[in-house]
CSV table of C-alpha atoms and ligand atoms in Angstrom, one decimal:
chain,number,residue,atom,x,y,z
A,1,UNK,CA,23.9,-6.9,-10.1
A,2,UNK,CA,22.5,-3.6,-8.0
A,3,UNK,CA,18.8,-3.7,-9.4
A,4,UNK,CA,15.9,-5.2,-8.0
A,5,UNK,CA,12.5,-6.2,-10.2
A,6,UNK,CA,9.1,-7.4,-9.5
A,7,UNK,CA,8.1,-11.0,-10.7
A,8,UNK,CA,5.2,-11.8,-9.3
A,9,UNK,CA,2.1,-9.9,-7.0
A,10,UNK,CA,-0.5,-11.5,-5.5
A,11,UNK,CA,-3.4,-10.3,-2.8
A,12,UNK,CA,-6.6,-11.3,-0.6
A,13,UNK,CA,-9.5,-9.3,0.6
A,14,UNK,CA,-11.9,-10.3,3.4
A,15,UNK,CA,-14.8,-11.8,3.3
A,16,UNK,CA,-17.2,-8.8,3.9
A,17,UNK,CA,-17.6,-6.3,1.0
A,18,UNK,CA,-19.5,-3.0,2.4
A,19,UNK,CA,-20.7,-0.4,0.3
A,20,UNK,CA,-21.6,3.5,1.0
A,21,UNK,CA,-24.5,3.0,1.5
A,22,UNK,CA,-23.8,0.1,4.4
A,23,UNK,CA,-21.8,2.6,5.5
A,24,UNK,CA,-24.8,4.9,5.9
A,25,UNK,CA,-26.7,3.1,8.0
A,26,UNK,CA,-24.0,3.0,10.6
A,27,UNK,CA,-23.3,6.8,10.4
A,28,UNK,CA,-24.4,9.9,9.4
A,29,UNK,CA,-23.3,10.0,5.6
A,30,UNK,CA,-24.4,9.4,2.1
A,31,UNK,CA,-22.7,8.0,-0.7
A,32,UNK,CA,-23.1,11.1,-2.8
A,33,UNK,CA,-20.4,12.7,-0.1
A,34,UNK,CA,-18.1,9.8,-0.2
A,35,UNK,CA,-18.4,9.3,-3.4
A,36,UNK,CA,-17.6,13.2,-4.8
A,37,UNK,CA,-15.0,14.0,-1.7
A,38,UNK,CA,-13.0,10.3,-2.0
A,39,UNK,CA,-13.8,8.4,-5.0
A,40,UNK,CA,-14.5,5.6,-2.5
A,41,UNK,CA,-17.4,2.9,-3.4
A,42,UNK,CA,-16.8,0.3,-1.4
A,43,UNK,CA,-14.1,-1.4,1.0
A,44,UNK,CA,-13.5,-4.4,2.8
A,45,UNK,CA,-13.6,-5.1,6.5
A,46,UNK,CA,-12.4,-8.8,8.1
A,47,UNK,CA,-15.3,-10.4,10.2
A,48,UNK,CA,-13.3,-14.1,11.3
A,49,UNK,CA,-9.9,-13.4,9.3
A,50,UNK,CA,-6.2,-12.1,11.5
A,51,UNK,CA,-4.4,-9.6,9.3
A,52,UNK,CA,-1.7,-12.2,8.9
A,53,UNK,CA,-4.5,-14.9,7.6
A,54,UNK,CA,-4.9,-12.4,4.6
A,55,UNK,CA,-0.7,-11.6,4.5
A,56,UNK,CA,-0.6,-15.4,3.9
A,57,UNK,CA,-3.2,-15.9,1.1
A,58,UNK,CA,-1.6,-12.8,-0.6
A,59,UNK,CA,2.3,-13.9,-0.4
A,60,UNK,CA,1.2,-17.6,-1.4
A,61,UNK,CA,-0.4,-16.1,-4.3
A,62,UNK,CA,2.9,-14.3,-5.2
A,63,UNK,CA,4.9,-17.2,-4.3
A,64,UNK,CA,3.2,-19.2,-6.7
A,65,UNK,CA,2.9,-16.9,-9.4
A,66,UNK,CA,6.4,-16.4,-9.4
A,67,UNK,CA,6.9,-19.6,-9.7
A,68,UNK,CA,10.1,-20.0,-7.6
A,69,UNK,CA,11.6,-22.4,-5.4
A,70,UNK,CA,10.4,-20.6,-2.4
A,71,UNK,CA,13.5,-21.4,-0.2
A,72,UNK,CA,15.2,-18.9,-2.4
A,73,UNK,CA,13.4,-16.4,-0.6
A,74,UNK,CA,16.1,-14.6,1.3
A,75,UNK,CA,14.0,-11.7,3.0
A,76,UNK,CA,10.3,-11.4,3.8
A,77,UNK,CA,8.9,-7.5,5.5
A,78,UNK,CA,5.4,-6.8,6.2
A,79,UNK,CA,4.8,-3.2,6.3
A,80,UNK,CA,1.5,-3.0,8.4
A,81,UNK,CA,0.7,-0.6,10.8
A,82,UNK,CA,-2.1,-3.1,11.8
A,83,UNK,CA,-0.8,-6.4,13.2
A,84,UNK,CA,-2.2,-9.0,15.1
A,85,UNK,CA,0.3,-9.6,16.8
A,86,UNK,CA,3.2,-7.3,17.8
A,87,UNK,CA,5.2,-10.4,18.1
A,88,UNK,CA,5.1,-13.2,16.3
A,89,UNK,CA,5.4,-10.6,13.6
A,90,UNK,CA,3.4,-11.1,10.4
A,91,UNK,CA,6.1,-11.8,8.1
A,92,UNK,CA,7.0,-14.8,10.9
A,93,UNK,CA,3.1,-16.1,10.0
A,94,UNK,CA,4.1,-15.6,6.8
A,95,UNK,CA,7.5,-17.6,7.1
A,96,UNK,CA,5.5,-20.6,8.9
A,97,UNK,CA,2.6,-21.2,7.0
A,98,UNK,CA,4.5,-21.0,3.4
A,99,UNK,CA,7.5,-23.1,5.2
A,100,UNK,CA,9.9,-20.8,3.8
A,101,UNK,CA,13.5,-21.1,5.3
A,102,UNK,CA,14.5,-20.7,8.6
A,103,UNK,CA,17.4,-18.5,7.4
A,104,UNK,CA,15.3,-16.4,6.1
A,105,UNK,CA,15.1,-12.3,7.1
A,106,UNK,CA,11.7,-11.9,8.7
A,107,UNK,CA,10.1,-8.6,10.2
A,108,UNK,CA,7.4,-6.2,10.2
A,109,UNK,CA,8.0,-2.7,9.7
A,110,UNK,CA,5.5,0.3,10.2
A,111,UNK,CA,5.7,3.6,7.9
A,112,UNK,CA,2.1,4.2,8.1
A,113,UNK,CA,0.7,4.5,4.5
A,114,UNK,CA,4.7,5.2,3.4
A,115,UNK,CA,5.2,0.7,4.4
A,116,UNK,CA,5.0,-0.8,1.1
A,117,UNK,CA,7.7,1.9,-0.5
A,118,UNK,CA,10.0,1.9,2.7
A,119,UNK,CA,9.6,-1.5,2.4
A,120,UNK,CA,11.0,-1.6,-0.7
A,121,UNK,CA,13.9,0.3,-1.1
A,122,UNK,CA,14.6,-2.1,2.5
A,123,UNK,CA,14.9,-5.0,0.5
A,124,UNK,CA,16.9,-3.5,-2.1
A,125,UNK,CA,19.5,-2.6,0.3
A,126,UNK,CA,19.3,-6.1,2.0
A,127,UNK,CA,19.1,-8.2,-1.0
A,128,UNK,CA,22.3,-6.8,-1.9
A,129,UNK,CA,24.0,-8.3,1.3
A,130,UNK,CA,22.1,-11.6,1.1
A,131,UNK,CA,23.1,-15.0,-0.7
A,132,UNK,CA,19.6,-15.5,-1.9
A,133,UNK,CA,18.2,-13.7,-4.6
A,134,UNK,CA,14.4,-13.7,-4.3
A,135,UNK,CA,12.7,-11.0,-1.8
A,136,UNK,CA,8.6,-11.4,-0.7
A,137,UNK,CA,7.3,-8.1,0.6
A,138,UNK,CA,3.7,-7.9,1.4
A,139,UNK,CA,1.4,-4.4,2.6
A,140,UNK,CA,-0.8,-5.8,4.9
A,141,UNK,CA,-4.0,-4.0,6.8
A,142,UNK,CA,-6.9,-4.4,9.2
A,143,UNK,CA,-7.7,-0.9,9.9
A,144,UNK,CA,-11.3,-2.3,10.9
A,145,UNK,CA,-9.8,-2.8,14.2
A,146,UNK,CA,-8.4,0.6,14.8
A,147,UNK,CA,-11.6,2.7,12.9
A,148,UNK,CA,-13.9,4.6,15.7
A,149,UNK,CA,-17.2,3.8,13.5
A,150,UNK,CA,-19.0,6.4,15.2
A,151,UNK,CA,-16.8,8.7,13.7
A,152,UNK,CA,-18.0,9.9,10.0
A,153,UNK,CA,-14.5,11.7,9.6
A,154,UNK,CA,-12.9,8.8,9.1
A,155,UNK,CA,-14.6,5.6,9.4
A,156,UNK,CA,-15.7,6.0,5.8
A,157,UNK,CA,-12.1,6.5,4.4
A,158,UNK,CA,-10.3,2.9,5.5
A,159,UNK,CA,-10.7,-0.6,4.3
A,160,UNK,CA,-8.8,-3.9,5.2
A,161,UNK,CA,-6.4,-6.0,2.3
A,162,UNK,CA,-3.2,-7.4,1.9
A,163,UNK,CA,-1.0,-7.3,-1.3
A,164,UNK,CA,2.2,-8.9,-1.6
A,165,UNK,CA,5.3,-8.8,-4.4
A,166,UNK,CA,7.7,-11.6,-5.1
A,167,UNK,CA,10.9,-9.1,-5.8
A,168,UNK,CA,14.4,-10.6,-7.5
A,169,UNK,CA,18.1,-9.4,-7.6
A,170,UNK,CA,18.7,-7.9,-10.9
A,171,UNK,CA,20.3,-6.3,-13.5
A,172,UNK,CA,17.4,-3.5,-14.0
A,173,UNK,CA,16.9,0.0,-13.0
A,174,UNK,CA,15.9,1.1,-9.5
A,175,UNK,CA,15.8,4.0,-7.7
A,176,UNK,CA,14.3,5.8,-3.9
A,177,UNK,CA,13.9,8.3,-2.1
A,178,UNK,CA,12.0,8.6,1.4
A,179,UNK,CA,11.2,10.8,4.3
A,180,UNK,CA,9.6,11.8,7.6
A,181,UNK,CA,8.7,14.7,9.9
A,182,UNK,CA,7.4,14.1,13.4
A,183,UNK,CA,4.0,14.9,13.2
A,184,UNK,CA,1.8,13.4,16.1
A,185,UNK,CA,-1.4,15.7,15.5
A,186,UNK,CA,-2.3,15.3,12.0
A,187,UNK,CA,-3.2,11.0,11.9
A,188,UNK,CA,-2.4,9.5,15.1
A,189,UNK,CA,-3.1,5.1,15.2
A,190,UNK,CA,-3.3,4.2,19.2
A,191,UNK,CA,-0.4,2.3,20.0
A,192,UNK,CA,1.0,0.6,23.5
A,193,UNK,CA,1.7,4.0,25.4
A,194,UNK,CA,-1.4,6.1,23.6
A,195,UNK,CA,-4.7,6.7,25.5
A,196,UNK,CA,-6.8,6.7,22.7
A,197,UNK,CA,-8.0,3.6,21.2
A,198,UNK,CA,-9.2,4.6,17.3
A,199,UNK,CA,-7.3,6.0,14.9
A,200,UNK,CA,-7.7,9.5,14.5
A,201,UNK,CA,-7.2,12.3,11.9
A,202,UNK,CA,-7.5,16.0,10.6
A,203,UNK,CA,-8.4,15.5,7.1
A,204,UNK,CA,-7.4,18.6,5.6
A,205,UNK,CA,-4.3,18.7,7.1
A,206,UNK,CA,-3.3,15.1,5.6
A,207,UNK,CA,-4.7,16.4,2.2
A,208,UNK,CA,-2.9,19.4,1.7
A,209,UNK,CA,0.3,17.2,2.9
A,210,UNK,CA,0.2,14.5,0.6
A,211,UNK,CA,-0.9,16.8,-2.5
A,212,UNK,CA,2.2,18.9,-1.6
A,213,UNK,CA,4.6,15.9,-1.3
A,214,UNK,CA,3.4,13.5,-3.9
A,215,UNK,CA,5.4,15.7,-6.9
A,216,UNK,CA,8.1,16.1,-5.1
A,217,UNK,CA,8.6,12.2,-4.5
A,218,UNK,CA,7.8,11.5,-8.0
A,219,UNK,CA,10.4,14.3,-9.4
A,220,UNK,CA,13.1,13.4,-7.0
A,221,UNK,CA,12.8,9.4,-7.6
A,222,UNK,CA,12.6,10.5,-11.3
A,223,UNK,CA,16.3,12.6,-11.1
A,224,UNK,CA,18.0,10.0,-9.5
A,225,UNK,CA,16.9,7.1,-12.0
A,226,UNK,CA,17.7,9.9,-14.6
A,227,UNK,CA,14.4,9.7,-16.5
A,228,UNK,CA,11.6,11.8,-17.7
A,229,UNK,CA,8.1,11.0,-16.4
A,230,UNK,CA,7.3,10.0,-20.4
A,231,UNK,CA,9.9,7.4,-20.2
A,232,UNK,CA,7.6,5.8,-17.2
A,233,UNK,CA,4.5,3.3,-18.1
A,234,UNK,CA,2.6,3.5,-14.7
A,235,UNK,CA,2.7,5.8,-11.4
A,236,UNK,CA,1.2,3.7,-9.1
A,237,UNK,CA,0.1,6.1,-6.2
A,238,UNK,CA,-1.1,5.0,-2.6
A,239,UNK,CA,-5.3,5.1,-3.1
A,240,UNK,CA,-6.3,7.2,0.3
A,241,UNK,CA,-8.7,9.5,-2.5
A,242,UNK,CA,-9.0,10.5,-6.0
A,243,UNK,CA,-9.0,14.1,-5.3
A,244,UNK,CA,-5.5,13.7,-3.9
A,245,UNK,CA,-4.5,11.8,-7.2
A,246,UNK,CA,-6.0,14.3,-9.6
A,247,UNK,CA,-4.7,16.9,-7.9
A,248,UNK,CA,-0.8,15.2,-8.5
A,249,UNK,CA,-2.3,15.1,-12.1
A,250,UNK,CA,-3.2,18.6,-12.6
A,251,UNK,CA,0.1,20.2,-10.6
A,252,UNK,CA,2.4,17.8,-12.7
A,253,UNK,CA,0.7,18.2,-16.1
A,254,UNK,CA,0.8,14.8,-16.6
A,255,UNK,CA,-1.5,12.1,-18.6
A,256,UNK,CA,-4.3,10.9,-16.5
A,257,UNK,CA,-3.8,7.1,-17.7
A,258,UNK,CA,-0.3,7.0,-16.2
A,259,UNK,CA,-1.9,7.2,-12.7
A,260,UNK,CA,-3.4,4.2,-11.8
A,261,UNK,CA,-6.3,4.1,-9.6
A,262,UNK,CA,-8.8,1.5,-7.9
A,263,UNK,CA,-9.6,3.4,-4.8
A,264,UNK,CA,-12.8,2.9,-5.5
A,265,UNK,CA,-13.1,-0.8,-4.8
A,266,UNK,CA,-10.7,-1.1,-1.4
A,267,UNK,CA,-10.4,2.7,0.1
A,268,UNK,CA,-7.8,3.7,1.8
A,269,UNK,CA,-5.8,0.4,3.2
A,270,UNK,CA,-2.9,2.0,4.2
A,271,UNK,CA,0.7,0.0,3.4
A,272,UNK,CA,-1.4,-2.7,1.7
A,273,UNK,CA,-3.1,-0.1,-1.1
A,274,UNK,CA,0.3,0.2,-3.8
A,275,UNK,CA,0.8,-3.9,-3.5
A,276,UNK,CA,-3.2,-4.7,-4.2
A,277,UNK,CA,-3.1,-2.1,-6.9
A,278,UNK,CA,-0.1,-4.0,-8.5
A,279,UNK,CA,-1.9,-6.8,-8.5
A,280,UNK,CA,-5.0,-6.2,-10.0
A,281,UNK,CA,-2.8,-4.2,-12.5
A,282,UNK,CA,-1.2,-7.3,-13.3
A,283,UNK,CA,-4.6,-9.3,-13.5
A,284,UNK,CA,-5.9,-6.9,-16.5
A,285,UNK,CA,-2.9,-6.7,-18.1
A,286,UNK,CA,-1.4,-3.7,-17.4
A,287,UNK,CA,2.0,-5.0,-16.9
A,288,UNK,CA,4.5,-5.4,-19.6
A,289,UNK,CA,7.7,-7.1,-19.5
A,290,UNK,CA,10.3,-3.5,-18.8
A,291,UNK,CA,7.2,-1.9,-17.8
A,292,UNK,CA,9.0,1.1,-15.6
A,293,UNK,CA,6.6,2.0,-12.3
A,294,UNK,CA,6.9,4.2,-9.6
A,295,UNK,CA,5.5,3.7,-6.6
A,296,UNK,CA,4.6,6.6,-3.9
A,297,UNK,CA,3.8,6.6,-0.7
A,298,UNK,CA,2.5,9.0,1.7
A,299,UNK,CA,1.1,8.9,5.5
A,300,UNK,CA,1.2,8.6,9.0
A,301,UNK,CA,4.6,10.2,10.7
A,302,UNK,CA,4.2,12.0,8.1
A,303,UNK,CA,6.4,9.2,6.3
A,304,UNK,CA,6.8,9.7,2.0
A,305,UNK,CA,9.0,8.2,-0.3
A,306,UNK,CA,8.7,6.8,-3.7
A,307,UNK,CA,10.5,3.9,-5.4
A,308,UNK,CA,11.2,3.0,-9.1
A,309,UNK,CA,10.7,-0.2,-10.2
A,310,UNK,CA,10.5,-2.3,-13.3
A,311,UNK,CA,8.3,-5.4,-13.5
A,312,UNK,CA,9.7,-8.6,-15.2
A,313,UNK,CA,7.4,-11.4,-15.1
A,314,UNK,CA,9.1,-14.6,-15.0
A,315,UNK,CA,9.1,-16.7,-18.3
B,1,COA,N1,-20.4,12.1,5.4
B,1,COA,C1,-21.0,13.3,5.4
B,1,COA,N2,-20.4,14.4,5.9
B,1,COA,C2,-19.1,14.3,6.4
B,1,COA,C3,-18.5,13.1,6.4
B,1,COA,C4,-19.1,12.0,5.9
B,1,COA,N3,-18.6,10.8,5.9
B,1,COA,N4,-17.2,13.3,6.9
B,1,COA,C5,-17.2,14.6,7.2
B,1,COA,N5,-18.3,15.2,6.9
B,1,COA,C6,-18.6,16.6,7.0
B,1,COA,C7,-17.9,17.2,8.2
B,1,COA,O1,-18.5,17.0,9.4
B,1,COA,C8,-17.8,18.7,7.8
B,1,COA,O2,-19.1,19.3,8.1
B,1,COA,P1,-19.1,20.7,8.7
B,1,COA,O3,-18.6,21.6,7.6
B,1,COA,O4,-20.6,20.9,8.9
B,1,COA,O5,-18.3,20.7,9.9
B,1,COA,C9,-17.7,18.6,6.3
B,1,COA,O6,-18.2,17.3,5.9
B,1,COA,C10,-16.3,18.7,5.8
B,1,COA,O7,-16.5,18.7,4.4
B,1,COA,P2,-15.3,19.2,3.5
B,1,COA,O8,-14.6,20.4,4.1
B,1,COA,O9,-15.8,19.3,2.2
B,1,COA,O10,-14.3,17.9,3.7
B,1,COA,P3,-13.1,17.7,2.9
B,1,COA,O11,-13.2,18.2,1.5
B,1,COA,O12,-11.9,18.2,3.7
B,1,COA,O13,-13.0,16.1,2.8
B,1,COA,C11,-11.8,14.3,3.6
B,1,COA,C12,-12.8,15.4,3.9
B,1,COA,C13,-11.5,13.5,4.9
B,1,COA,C14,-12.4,13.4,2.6
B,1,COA,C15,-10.5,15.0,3.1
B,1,COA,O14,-10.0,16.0,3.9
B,1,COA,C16,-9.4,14.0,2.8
B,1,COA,O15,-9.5,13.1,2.0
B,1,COA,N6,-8.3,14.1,3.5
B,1,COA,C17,-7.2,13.2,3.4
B,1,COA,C18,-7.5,12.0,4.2
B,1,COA,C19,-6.6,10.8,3.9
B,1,COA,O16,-6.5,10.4,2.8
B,1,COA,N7,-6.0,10.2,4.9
B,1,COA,C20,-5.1,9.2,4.8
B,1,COA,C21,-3.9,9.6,4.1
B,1,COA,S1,-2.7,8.3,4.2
């Protein structure tokens, strides 16, 4: 067994739901221009909650859906480019509070808004070297803490979440492809050595990236599966703006309905926007047993790379 499924998702939001017109009041915007440039409505910003609080609720969530004896769990990544803590990662949080094994594969790992697919085609290579068969990988976000909220450019654009997917060893298809180019002038998240404190970003240079490399991910992850995009039920893209998405539509020719989208609710929360969209996929039903996915990411670094993937809930 090579393949890798998904059985389970799960997620959590903060506490604090703000709308466009919140957002308003704190700079000058208006939710007609968020609204027609993003497809953004509202997002979700932690008042009391640590990033790893929500990476907690989310992977118990997905633990228990899965329904799984969760010292089966082999491997557990965070892909956050948020984290409390640099060390105790969040995936050790993680490991603590749901008491999972001690020989269990714990890290976090940061490819911008590309974590959640890098993150996956990781545990596909490492469940393959591991006894147990069950992988937890959770996106995980508090971009809140890194927004400049003086600046309209962006602070608008970003939201915090956490999603999280109980993955299993398998007999099904999967296929990946990734990538990065050192690019430190196009979105740029302050780090240890970095003067700057907020995250920063030219716009239209990430947009005409991502519409330019969002094809190419889905085609190339498409060739090496050797399928069509017709024998695929859902692309699940990351939700940084609708425009972006449509535009993937339009270039590929492809059905609208096959892109799934809830942007609207979340914005842009980085490596935890693919998991969250999984999981409210799966809570309106979305999700047939087979159902084929791919997943594409796009970001920071500039990282890419997509992932298929079929979902198989547990019976
Ligand atoms: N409210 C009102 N006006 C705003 C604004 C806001 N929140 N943010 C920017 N503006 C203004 C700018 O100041 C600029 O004004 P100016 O022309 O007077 O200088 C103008 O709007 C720019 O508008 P426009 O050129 O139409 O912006 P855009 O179409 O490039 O849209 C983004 C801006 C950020 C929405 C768009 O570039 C984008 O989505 N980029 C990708 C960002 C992203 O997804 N990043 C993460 C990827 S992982």
């Amino acid at each position: 067994m090579n393949g890798m499924q998904i059985i389970s998702t799960g997620k959590a939001l903060p506490e604090r739901c703000v709308t466009n017109d919140d957002m308003a009041k704190i700079v000058e915007t208006s939710d007609e221009w968020i609204t027609t440039r993003t497809g953004i409505s509202t997002r979700y910003f932690c008042k009391q909650q640590a990033g790893w609080q929500l990476a907690v609720q989310a992977a118990k969530q997905a633990v228990d859906a899965a329904g799984i004896d969760p010292q089966q769990i082999g491997l557990c990544i965070t892909a956050t480019m948020s984290p409390h803590y640099a060390t105790p990662s969040t995936a050790c949080m993680v490991q603590r509070e749901l008491g999972l094994a001690q020989d269990v594969f714990c890290f976090d790992m940061n490819a911008a808004c590309s974590g959640f697919v890098y993150a996956l085609e990781t545990a596909h290579a490492l469940l393959g070297t591991l006894q147990k068969p069950y992988a937890l990988v959770i996106g995980c976000e508090v971009l809140s803490k890194i927004t400049d909220f003086t600046d309209r450019n962006t602070c608008v654009l970003f939201g915090d979440g956490a999603g999280a997917v109980v993955l299993e060893r398998a007999d099904a298809p999967f296929a990946a492809m990734h990538g990065a180019n050192g690019n430190d002038t196009a979105l740029v998240c302050p780090g240890y050595g970095s003067e700057k404190q907020f995250l920063s970003m030219d716009g239209k240079a990430v947009f005409r990236f991502a519409v330019s490399s969002i094809p190419v991910c889905i085609n190339e992850v498409l060739t090496r599966a050797g399928l069509s995009l017709d024998e695929v039920d859902h692309i699940v893209c990351h939700q940084a703006n609708r425009r972006i998405i449509e535009s993937v539509i339009r270039q590929m020719k492809a059905p609208a309905e096959k892109f799934y989208m809830n942007l609207q609710h979340y914005g842009n929360t980085s490596a935890a926007s693919i998991p969250l969209a999984l999981a409210d996929m799966q809570q309106q039903g979305l999700l047939k047993k087979g159902s084929k996915l791919i997943c594409v990411g796009f970001g920071g670094g500039f990282t890419w790379g997509a992932s298929l993937i079929c979902w198989n809930e547990k019976e």
